[in-house]
PDB file of C-alpha atoms in Angstrom:
ATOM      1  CA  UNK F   1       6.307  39.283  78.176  1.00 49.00           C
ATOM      2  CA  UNK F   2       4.696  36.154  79.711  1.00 52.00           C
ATOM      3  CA  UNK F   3       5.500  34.294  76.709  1.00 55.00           C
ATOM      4  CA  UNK F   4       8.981  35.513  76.670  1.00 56.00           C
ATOM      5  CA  UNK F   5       9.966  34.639  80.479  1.00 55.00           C
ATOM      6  CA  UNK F   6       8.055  30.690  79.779  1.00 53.00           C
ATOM      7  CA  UNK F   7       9.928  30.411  76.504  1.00 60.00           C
ATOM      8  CA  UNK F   8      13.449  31.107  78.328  1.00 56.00           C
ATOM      9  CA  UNK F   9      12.572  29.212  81.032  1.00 60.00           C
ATOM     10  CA  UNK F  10      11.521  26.084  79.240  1.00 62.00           C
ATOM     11  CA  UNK F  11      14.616  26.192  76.871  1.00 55.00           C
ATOM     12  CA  UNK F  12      17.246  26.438  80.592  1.00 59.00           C
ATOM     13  CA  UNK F  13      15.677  23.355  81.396  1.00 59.00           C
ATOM     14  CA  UNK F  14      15.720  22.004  78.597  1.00 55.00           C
ATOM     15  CA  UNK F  15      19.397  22.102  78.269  1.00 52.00           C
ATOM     16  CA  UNK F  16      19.683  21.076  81.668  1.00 50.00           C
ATOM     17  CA  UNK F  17      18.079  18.047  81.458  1.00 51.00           C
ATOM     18  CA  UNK F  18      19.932  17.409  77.815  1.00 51.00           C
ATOM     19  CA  UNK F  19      23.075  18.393  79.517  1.00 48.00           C
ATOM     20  CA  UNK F  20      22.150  16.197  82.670  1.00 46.00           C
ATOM     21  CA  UNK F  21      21.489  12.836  80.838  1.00 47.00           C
ATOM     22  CA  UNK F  22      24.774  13.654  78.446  1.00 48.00           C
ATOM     23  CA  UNK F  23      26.706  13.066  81.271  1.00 41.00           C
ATOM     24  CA  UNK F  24      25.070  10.283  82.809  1.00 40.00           C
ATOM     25  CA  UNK F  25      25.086   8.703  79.289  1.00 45.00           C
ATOM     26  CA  UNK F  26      28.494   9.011  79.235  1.00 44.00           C
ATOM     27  CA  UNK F  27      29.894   7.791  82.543  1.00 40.00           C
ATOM     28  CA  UNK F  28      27.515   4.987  81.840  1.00 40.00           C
ATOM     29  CA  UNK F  29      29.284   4.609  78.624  1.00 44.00           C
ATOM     30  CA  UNK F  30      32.385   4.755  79.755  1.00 44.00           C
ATOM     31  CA  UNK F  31      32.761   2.414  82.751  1.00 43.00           C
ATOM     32  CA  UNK F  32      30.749  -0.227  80.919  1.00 44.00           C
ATOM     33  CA  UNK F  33      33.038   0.058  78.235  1.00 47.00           C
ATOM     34  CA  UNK F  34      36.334  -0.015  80.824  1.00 72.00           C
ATOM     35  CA  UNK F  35      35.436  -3.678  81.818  1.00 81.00           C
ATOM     36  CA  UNK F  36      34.950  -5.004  78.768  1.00 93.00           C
ATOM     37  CA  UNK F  37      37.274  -3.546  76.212  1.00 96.00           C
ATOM     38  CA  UNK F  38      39.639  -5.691  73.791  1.00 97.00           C
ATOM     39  CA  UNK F  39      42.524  -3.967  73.529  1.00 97.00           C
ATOM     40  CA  UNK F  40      45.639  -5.096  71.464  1.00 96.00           C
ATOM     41  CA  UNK F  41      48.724  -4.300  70.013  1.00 98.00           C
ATOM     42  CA  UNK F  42      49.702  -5.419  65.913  1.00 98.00           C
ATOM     43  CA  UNK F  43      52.883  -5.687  64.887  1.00 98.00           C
ATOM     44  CA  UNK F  44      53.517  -5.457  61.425  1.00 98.00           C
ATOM     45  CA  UNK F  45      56.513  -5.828  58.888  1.00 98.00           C
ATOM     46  CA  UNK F  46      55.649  -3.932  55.300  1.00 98.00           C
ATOM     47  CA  UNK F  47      57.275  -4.760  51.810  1.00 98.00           C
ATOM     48  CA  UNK F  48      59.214  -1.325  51.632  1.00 98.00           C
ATOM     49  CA  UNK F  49      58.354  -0.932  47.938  1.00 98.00           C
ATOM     50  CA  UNK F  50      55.297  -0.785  48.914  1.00 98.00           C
ATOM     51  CA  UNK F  51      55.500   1.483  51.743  1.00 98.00           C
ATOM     52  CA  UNK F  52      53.269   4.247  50.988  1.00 98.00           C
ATOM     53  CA  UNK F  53      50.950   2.878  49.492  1.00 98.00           C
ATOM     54  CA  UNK F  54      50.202   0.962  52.552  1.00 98.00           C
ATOM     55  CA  UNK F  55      50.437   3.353  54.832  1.00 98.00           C
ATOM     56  CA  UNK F  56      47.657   5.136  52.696  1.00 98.00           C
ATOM     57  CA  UNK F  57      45.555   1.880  53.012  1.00 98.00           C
ATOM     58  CA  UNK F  58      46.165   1.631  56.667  1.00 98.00           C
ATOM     59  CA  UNK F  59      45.058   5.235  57.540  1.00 98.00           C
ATOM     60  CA  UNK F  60      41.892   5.433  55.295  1.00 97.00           C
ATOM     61  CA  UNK F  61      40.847   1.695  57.083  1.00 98.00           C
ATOM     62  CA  UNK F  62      41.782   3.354  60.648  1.00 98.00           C
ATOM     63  CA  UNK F  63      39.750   6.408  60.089  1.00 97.00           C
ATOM     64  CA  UNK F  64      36.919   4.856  58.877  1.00 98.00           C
ATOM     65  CA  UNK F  65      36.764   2.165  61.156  1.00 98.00           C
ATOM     66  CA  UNK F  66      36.741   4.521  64.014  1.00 97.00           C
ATOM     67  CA  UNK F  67      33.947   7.065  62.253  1.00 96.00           C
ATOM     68  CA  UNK F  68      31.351   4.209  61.090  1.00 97.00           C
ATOM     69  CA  UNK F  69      31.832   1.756  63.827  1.00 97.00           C
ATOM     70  CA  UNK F  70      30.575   2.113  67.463  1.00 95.00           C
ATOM     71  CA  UNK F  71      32.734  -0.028  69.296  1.00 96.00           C
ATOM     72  CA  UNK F  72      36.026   0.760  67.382  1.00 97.00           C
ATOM     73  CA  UNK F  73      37.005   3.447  70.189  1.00 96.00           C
ATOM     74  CA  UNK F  74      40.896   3.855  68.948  1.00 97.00           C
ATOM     75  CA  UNK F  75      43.577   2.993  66.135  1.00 98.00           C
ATOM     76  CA  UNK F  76      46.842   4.166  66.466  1.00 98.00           C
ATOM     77  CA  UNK F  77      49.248   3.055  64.034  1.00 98.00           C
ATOM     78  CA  UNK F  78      52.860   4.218  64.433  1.00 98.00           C
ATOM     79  CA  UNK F  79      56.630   3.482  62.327  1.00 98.00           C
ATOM     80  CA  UNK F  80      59.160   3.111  64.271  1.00 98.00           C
ATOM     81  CA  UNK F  81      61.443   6.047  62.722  1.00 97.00           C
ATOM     82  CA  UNK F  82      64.569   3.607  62.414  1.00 97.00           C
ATOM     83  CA  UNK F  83      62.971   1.514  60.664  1.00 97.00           C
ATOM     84  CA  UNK F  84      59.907   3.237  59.291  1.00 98.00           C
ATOM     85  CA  UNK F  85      58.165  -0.301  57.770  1.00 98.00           C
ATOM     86  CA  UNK F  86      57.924  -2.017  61.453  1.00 98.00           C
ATOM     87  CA  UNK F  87      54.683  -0.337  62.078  1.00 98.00           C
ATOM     88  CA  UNK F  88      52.842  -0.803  65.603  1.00 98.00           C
ATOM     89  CA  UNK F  89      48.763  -0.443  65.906  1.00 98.00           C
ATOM     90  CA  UNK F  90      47.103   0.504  69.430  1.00 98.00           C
ATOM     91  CA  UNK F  91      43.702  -0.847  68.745  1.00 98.00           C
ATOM     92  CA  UNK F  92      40.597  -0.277  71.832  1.00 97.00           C
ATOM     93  CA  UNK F  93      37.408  -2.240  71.135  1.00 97.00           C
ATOM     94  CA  UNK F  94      34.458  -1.666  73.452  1.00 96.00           C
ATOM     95  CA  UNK F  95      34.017  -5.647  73.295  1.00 96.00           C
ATOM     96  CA  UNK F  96      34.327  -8.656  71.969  1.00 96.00           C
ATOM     97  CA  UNK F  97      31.201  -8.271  69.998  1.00 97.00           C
ATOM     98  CA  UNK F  98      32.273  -4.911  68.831  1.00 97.00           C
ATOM     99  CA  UNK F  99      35.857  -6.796  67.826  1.00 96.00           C
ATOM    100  CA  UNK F 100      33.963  -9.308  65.906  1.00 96.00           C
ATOM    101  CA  UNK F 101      31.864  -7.032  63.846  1.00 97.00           C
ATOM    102  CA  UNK F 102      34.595  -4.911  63.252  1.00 97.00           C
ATOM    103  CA  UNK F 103      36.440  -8.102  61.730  1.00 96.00           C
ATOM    104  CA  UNK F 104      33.173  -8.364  59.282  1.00 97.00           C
ATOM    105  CA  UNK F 105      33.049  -4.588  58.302  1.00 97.00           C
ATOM    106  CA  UNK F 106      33.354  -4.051  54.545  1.00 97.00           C
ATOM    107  CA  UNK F 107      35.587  -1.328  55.332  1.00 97.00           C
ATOM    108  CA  UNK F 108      38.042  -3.827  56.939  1.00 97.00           C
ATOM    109  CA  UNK F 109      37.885  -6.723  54.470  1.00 97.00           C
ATOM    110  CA  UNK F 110      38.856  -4.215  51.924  1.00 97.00           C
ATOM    111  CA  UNK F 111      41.933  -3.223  53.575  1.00 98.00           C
ATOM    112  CA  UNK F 112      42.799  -7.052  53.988  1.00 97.00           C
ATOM    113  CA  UNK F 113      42.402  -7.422  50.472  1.00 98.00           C
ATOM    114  CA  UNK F 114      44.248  -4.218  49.895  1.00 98.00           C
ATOM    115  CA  UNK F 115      47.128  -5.302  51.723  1.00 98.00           C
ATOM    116  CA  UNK F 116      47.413  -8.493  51.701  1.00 97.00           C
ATOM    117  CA  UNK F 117      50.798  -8.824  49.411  1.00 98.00           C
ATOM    118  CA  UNK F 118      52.428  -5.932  51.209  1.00 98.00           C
ATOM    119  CA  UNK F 119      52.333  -7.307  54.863  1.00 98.00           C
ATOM    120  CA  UNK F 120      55.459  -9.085  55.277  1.00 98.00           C
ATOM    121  CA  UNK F 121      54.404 -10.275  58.979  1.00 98.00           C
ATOM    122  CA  UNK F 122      51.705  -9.796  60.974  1.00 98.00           C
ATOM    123  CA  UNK F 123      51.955 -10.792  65.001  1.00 98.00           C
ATOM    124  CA  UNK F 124      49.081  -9.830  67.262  1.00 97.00           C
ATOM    125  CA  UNK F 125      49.709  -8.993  71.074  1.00 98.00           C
ATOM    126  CA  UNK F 126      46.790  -9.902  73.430  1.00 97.00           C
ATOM    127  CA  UNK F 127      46.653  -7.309  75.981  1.00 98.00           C
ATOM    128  CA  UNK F 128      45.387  -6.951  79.601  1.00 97.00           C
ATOM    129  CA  UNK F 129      45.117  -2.679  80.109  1.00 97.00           C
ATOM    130  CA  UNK F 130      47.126  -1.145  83.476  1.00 97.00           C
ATOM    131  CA  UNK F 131      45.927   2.071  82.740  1.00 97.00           C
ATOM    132  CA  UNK F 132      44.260   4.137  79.959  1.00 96.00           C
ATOM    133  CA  UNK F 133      44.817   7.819  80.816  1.00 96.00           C
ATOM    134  CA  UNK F 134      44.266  10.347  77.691  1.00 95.00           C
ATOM    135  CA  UNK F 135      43.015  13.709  77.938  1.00 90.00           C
ATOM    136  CA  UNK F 136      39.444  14.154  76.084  1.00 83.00           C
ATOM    137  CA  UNK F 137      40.345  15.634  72.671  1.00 71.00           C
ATOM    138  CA  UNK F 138      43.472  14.541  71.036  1.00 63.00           C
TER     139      UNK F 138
ATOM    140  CA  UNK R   1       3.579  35.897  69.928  1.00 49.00           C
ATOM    141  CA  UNK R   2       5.856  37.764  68.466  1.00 52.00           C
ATOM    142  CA  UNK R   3       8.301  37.724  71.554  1.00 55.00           C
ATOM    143  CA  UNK R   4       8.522  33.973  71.566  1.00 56.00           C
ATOM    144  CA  UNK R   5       9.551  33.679  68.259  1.00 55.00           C
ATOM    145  CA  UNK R   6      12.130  36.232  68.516  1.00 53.00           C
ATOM    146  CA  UNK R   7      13.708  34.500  71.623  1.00 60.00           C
ATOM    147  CA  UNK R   8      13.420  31.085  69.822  1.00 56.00           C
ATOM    148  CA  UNK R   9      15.186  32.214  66.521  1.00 60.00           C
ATOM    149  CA  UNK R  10      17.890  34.004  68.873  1.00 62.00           C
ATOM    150  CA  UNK R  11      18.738  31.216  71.018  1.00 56.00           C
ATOM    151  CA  UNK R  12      18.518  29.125  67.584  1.00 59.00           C
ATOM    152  CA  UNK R  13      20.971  31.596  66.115  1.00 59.00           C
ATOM    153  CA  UNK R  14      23.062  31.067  69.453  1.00 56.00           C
ATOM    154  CA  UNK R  15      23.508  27.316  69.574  1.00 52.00           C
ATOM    155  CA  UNK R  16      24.520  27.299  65.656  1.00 50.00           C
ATOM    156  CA  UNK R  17      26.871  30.176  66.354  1.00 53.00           C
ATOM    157  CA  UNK R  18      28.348  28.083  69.631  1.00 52.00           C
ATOM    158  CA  UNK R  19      28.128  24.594  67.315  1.00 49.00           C
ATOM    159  CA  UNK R  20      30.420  26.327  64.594  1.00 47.00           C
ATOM    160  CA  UNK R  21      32.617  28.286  67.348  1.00 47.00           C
ATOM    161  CA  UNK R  22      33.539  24.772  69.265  1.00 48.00           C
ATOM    162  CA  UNK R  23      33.709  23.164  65.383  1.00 41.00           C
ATOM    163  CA  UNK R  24      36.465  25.782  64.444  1.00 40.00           C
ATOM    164  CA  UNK R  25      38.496  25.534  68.132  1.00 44.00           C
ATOM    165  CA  UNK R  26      38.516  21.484  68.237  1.00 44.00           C
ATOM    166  CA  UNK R  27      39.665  21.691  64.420  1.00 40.00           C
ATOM    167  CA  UNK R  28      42.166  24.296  64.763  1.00 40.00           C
ATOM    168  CA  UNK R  29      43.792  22.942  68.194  1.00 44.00           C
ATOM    169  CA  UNK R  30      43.956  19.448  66.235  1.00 45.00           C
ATOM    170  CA  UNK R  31      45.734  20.257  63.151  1.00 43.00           C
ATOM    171  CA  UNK R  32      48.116  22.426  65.371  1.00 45.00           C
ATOM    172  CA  UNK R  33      48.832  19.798  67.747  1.00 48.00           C
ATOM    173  CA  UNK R  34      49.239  16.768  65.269  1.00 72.00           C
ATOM    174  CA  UNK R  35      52.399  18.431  63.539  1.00 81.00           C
ATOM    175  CA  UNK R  36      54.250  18.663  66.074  1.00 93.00           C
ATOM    176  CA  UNK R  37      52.778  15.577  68.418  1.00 96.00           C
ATOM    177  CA  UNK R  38      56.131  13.011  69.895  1.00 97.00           C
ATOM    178  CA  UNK R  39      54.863   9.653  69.912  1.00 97.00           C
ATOM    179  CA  UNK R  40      56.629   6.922  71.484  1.00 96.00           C
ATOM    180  CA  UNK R  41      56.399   3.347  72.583  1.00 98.00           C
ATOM    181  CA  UNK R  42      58.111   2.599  75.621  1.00 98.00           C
ATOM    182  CA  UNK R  43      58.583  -1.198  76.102  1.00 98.00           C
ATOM    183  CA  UNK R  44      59.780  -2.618  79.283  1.00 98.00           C
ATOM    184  CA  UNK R  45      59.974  -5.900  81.688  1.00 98.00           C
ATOM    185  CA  UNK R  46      59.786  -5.918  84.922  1.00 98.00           C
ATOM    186  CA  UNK R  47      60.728  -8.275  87.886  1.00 98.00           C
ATOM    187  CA  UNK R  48      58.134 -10.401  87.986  1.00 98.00           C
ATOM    188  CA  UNK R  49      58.013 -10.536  92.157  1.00 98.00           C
ATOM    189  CA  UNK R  50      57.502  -6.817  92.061  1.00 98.00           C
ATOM    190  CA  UNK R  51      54.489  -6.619  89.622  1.00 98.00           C
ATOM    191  CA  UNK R  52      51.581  -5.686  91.501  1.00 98.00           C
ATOM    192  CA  UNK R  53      53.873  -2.844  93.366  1.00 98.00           C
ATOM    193  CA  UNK R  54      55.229  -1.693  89.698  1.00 98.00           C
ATOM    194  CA  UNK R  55      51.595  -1.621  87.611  1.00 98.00           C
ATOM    195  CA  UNK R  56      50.040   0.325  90.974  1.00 98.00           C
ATOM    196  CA  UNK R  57      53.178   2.771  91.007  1.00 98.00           C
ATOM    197  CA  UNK R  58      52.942   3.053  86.682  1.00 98.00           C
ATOM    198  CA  UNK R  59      48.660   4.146  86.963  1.00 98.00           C
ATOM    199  CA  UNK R  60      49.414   6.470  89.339  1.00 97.00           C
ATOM    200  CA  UNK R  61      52.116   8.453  87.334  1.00 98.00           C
ATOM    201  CA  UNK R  62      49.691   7.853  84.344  1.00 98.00           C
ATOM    202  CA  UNK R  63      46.769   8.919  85.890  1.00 97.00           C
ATOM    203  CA  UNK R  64      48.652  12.160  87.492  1.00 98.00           C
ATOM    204  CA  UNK R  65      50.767  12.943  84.423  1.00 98.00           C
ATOM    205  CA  UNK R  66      47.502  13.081  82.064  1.00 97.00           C
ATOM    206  CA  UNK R  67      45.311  15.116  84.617  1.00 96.00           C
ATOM    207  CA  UNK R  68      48.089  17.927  85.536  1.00 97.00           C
ATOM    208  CA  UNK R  69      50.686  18.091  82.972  1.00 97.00           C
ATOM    209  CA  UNK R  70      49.001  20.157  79.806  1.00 95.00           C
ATOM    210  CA  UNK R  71      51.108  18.685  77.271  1.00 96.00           C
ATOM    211  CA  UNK R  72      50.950  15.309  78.032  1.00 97.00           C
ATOM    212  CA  UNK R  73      48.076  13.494  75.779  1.00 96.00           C
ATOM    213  CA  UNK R  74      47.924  10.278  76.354  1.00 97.00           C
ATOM    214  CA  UNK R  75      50.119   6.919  78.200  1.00 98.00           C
ATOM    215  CA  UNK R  76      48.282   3.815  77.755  1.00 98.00           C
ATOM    216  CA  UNK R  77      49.941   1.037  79.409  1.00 98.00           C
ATOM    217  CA  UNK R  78      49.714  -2.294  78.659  1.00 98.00           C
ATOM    218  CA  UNK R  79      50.252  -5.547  79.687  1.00 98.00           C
ATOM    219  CA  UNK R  80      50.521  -9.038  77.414  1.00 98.00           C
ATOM    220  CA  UNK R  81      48.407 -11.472  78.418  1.00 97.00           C
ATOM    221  CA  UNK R  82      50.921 -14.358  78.037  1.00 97.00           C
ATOM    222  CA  UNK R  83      53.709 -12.853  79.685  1.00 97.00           C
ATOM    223  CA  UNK R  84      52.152 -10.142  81.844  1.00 98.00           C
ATOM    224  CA  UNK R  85      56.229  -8.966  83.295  1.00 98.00           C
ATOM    225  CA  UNK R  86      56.254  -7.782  79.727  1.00 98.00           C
ATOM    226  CA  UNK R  87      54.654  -4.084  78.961  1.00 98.00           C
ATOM    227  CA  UNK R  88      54.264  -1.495  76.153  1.00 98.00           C
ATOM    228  CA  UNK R  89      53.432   2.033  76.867  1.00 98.00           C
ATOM    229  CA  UNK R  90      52.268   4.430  74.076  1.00 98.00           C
ATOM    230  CA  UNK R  91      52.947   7.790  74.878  1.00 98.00           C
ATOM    231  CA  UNK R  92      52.013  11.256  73.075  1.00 97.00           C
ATOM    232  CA  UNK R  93      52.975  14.512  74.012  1.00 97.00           C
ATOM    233  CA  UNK R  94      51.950  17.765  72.500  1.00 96.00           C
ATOM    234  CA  UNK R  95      55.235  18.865  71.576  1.00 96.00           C
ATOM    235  CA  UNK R  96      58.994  18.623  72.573  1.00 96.00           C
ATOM    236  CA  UNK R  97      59.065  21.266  74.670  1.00 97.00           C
ATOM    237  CA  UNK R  98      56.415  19.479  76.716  1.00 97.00           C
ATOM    238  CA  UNK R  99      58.107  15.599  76.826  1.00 96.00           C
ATOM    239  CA  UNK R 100      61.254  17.778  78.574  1.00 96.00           C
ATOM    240  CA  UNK R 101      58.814  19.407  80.958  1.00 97.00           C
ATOM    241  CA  UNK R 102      57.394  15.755  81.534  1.00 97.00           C
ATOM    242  CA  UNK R 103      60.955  14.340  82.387  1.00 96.00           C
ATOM    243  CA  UNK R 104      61.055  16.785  84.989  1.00 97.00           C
ATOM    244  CA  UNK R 105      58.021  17.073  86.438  1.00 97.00           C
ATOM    245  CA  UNK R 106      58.067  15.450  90.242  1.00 97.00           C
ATOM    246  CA  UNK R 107      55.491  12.722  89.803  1.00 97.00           C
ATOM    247  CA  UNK R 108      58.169  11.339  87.269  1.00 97.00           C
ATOM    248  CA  UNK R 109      61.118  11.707  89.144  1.00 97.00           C
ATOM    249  CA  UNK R 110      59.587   9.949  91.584  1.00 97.00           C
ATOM    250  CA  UNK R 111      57.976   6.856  89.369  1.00 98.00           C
ATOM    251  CA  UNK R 112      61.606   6.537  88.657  1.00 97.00           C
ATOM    252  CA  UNK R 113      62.955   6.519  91.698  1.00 98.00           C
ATOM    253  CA  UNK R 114      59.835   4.207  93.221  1.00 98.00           C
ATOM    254  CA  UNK R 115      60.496   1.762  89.973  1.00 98.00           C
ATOM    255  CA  UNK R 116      63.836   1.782  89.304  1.00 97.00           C
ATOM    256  CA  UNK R 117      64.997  -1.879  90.890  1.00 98.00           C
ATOM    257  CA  UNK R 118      61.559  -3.403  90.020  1.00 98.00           C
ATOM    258  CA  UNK R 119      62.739  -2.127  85.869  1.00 98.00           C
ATOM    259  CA  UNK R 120      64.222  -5.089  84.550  1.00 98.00           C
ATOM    260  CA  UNK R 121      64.771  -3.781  81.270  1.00 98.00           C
ATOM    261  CA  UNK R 122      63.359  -0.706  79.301  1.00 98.00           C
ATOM    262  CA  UNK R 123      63.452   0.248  75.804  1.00 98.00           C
ATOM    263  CA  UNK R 124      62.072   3.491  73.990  1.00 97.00           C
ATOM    264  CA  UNK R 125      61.199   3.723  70.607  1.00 98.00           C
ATOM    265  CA  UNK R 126      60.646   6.818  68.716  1.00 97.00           C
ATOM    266  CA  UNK R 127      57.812   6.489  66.263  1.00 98.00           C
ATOM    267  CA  UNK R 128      55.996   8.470  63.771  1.00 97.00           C
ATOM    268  CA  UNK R 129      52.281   8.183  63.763  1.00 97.00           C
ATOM    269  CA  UNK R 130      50.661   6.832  60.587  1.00 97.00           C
ATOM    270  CA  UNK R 131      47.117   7.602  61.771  1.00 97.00           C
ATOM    271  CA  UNK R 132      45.725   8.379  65.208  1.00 96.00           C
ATOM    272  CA  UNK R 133      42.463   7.499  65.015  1.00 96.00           C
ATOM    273  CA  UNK R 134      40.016   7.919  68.276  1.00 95.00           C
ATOM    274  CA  UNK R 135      36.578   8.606  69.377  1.00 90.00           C
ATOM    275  CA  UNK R 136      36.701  11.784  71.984  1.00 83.00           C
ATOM    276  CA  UNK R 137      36.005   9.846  75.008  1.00 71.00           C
ATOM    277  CA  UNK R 138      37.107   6.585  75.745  1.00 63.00           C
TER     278      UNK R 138
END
């Protein structure tokens, strides 16, 4: 019974403590990350023969940029649905060291290469963030 | 002896049962969300003697519209760094049902009314999403 009540005890605080530096990883995380983010807006026009088969290229790069990369925090790619090959992409960095290695990723040279003949225009929108509100979980 | 190893496999058994739980909930809540998601760009300029007053009046309904409207996702708003008058705001809402509650919720009507002679010009664009790609905390 001794055993028992030490066990249970030790495991609460346990995941206390993991629980405890979670969150001050986090906040840590997260307003170091605020100051310094690189976040932009591309604006693309696509060859509309070769819509889908972009689109394909452009969500496998997005996806696996944000899974295997640290500091690739979002891609959002959009078509405008009146003209569904103007496509906008909502891109967060954590820095400008994360931008950079993202910009040497295999992953992302791929896609370039992928791509290259069916971007008609490219034009990239330095931005300055007003506000980033989102709830936690898409 | 035997005590402690009963408590360790059940709490074992409990944190694998919570793990797959959560696993299932974020999973299912995602895929029934991202059907029927509206995503927008709004895209607007704004008198540029009235910018500090508009940006502080546009985080605030961000910042309140995230944290008390349920169906409202995300509004990231953004400025560009060479002409900072000029802003894009990417919007998601969980559903339609929720952008019409969001139109008349009062926090908007009253960024509209607040805003509405610093607006110089505002343009919405319907979009469909390509790829949202995100990690779950900015």
């Amino acid at each position: 019974m001794e055993n028992k009540n030490i066990t249970l005890a030790s495991f609460k605080s346990l995941l206390v403590l993991i629980t405890f530096t979670m969150t001050l990883f986090a906040f840590g995380k997260a307003s170091a990350q605020n100051k310094d983010l690189i976040v932009r807006v591309a604006k693309l026009q696509i060859d509309s023969a070769q819509l889908d088969s972009y689109n394909a290229a452009l969500k496998e790069h997005a996806e696996t940029a944000v899974r295997v990369e640290p500091g690739v925090i979002t891609l959002y790619a959009v078509a405008e649905k009146e003209n569904p090959t103007h496509i906008m992409v909502f891109e967060i960095y954590a820095n400008a060291a994360a931008y950079q290695a993202h910009l040497q990723a295999p992953h992302f040279k791929k896609y370039k290469e992928v791509t290259k003949n069916m971007v008609k225009s490219l034009q990239l929108v330095e931005t300055d963030p007003i506000v980033l509100a989102a709830k936690p979980k898409l």
